[in-house]
Coordinates of N, CA and C in Angstrom, one line a residue:
M1 N 235.1 82.1 61.2 CA 235.4 81.9 59.6 C 236.0 80.7 59.5
R2 N 236.4 80.0 60.4 CA 237.1 78.7 60.3 C 236.3 77.7 59.7
W3 N 234.9 77.7 60.1 CA 234.0 76.8 59.3 C 233.9 76.9 57.8
F4 N 233.8 78.3 57.6 CA 233.6 78.5 56.2 C 235.0 78.1 55.3
N5 N 236.1 78.2 55.7 CA 237.5 77.8 55.3 C 237.4 76.3 55.1
E6 N 236.9 75.3 56.2 CA 236.7 74.0 56.3 C 235.7 73.7 55.2
L7 N 234.6 74.5 55.0 CA 233.7 74.0 54.0 C 234.2 74.1 52.8
I8 N 234.8 75.2 52.4 CA 235.7 75.3 51.1 C 236.5 74.2 50.8
G9 N 237.2 73.9 51.8 CA 238.3 72.7 51.6 C 237.6 71.4 51.3
K10 N 236.3 71.2 51.8 CA 235.5 70.1 51.7 C 235.0 69.9 50.2
V11 N 234.6 71.2 49.7 CA 234.2 71.4 48.4 C 235.4 71.2 47.5
I12 N 236.4 71.5 47.7 CA 237.5 71.4 46.8 C 238.0 69.8 46.8
S13 N 238.1 69.2 47.9 CA 238.4 67.8 48.1 C 237.3 67.0 47.4
A14 N 236.0 67.3 47.2 CA 234.9 66.6 46.6 C 235.2 66.6 45.2
A15 N 235.7 67.8 44.8 CA 236.1 68.1 43.1 C 237.2 67.3 42.8
G16 N 237.9 66.6 43.8 CA 239.1 65.6 43.4 C 240.4 66.3 43.8
L17 N 240.6 67.5 44.3 CA 241.8 68.2 44.3 C 242.4 68.0 45.9
D18 N 243.6 67.9 46.1 CA 244.1 67.6 47.5 C 244.4 69.1 48.0
I19 N 243.9 69.3 49.1 CA 243.9 70.9 49.6 C 245.4 71.1 50.4
N20 N 246.1 70.0 50.5 CA 247.5 70.0 51.1 C 248.4 70.2 49.9
G21 N 248.1 70.0 48.8 CA 249.1 70.5 47.5 C 249.0 71.9 47.2
R22 N 249.9 72.1 46.1 CA 250.0 73.5 45.8 C 248.7 73.9 45.0
I23 N 248.1 73.3 44.4 CA 247.0 73.9 43.6 C 245.6 73.8 44.3
G24 N 245.4 72.9 45.3 CA 244.4 72.9 45.9 C 244.6 73.7 47.2
G25 N 245.8 74.0 47.7 CA 245.8 75.0 48.8 C 245.6 76.3 48.3
S26 N 246.2 76.5 47.0 CA 246.1 77.9 46.4 C 244.7 78.1 46.1
L27 N 244.0 77.4 45.6 CA 242.6 77.4 45.3 C 241.7 77.7 46.5
Q28 N 241.9 77.0 47.5 CA 241.3 77.1 48.8 C 241.4 78.5 49.4
F29 N 242.8 79.0 49.3 CA 243.1 80.4 50.0 C 242.4 81.4 49.0
F30 N 242.5 81.3 47.5 CA 242.0 82.2 46.7 C 240.3 82.4 46.8
L31 N 239.6 81.0 47.0 CA 238.3 81.2 47.3 C 237.9 81.6 48.4
F32 N 238.5 81.3 49.5 CA 238.3 81.9 50.7 C 238.4 83.3 51.0
D33 N 239.4 83.8 50.6 CA 239.8 85.3 50.5 C 238.8 86.0 49.7
F34 N 238.6 85.6 48.6 CA 237.8 86.2 47.6 C 236.4 86.4 48.1
I35 N 235.8 85.3 48.7 CA 234.6 85.4 49.2 C 234.3 86.5 50.3
K36 N 235.4 86.1 51.3 CA 235.5 87.1 52.6 C 235.4 88.5 52.2
I37 N 236.4 89.0 51.3 CA 236.6 90.3 50.8 C 235.4 90.9 50.3
L38 N 234.6 90.0 49.4 CA 233.3 90.3 48.7 C 232.3 90.6 49.8
I39 N 232.3 89.7 50.8 CA 231.3 90.0 52.0 C 231.5 91.3 52.7
L40 N 232.9 91.5 53.0 CA 233.4 92.7 53.8 C 232.8 93.8 52.9
L41 N 233.3 93.9 51.7 CA 233.1 95.1 50.7 C 231.5 95.4 50.7
S42 N 230.9 94.3 50.5 CA 229.3 94.5 50.3 C 228.7 95.2 51.6
V43 N 229.3 94.7 52.7 CA 228.7 95.4 54.1 C 229.0 96.8 54.1
L44 N 230.3 96.9 53.7 CA 230.8 98.3 53.8 C 230.1 99.3 53.0
I45 N 229.8 98.8 51.7 CA 229.1 99.7 50.9 C 227.7 100.0 51.3
F46 N 227.2 99.0 51.9 CA 225.7 99.1 52.5 C 225.7 100.2 53.5
I47 N 226.6 100.0 54.6 CA 226.8 101.1 55.6 C 226.8 102.3 55.1
I48 N 228.0 102.5 54.2 CA 228.2 103.9 53.8 C 226.8 104.4 53.0
S49 N 226.4 103.6 52.3 CA 225.0 104.1 51.5 C 223.9 104.4 52.3
Y50 N 223.8 103.6 53.6 CA 222.8 104.1 54.5 C 223.0 105.2 55.2
I51 N 224.2 105.4 55.5 CA 224.5 106.7 56.1 C 224.4 107.9 55.3
Q52 N 224.7 107.8 54.1 CA 224.7 108.8 53.1 C 223.2 109.2 52.7
S53 N 222.3 108.4 52.9 CA 220.9 108.4 52.6 C 220.4 109.6 53.7
Y54 N 221.0 109.8 54.8 CA 220.3 110.9 55.6 C 221.1 112.1 55.6
F55 N 222.2 112.2 54.5 CA 222.7 113.4 54.3 C 222.5 113.9 52.8
P56 N 221.7 114.9 52.6 CA 221.4 115.6 51.4 C 222.8 116.2 50.8
P57 N 223.0 116.2 49.4 CA 224.2 116.8 48.9 C 224.6 118.1 49.4
E58 N 223.5 119.0 49.8 CA 223.7 120.4 50.0 C 224.2 120.5 51.5
R59 N 223.9 119.4 52.3 CA 224.4 119.5 53.7 C 225.8 119.0 53.5
T60 N 226.0 118.0 52.7 CA 227.6 117.8 52.7 C 228.4 118.7 52.2
K61 N 227.9 119.3 51.0 CA 228.8 120.5 50.6 C 229.0 121.6 51.7
K62 N 228.1 121.9 52.5 CA 228.2 122.9 53.6 C 229.2 122.4 54.6
I63 N 229.0 121.2 54.9 CA 230.1 120.7 55.8 C 231.5 120.7 55.4
L64 N 231.5 120.1 54.3 CA 233.0 119.9 53.7 C 233.5 121.4 53.0
G65 N 232.7 122.4 53.0 CA 233.1 123.7 52.5 C 233.9 124.6 53.6
R66 N 233.8 124.1 54.9 CA 234.5 124.7 56.0 C 235.9 124.4 56.0
F67 N 236.4 123.1 55.2 CA 237.8 122.7 55.3 C 238.5 123.3 54.0
H68 N 239.9 123.6 54.4 CA 240.8 124.0 53.2 C 242.0 123.4 53.1
G69 N 242.5 123.3 52.1 CA 244.1 122.9 52.1 C 244.1 121.4 52.2
I70 N 245.1 120.9 52.8 CA 245.4 119.5 52.8 C 244.4 118.6 53.7
G71 N 243.8 119.3 54.7 CA 242.6 118.7 55.4 C 241.6 118.5 54.5
A72 N 241.1 119.4 53.7 CA 240.0 119.1 52.7 C 240.4 117.9 51.7
N73 N 241.6 118.0 51.4 CA 241.9 116.7 50.2 C 241.8 115.4 51.0
S74 N 242.2 115.3 52.2 CA 241.9 114.2 53.0 C 240.7 113.6 53.4
L75 N 239.7 114.5 53.5 CA 238.3 114.1 53.7 C 237.6 113.9 52.3

């Protein structure tokens, strides 16, 4: 992901901000982390949705119905 951070740095530099300054560095950090979190969250949502497509709601209720107490709340 270093290449992506450098790409964002080049875009910010092209916009006329110094990436070694406070504003430029903060903007680079914010954009890099925002996009990284967005990608990771999208992948996670896709994987969970894909897995859930194989489990009908009745089967999920049957599996979770076996647990009681604190263990059931954590699941």
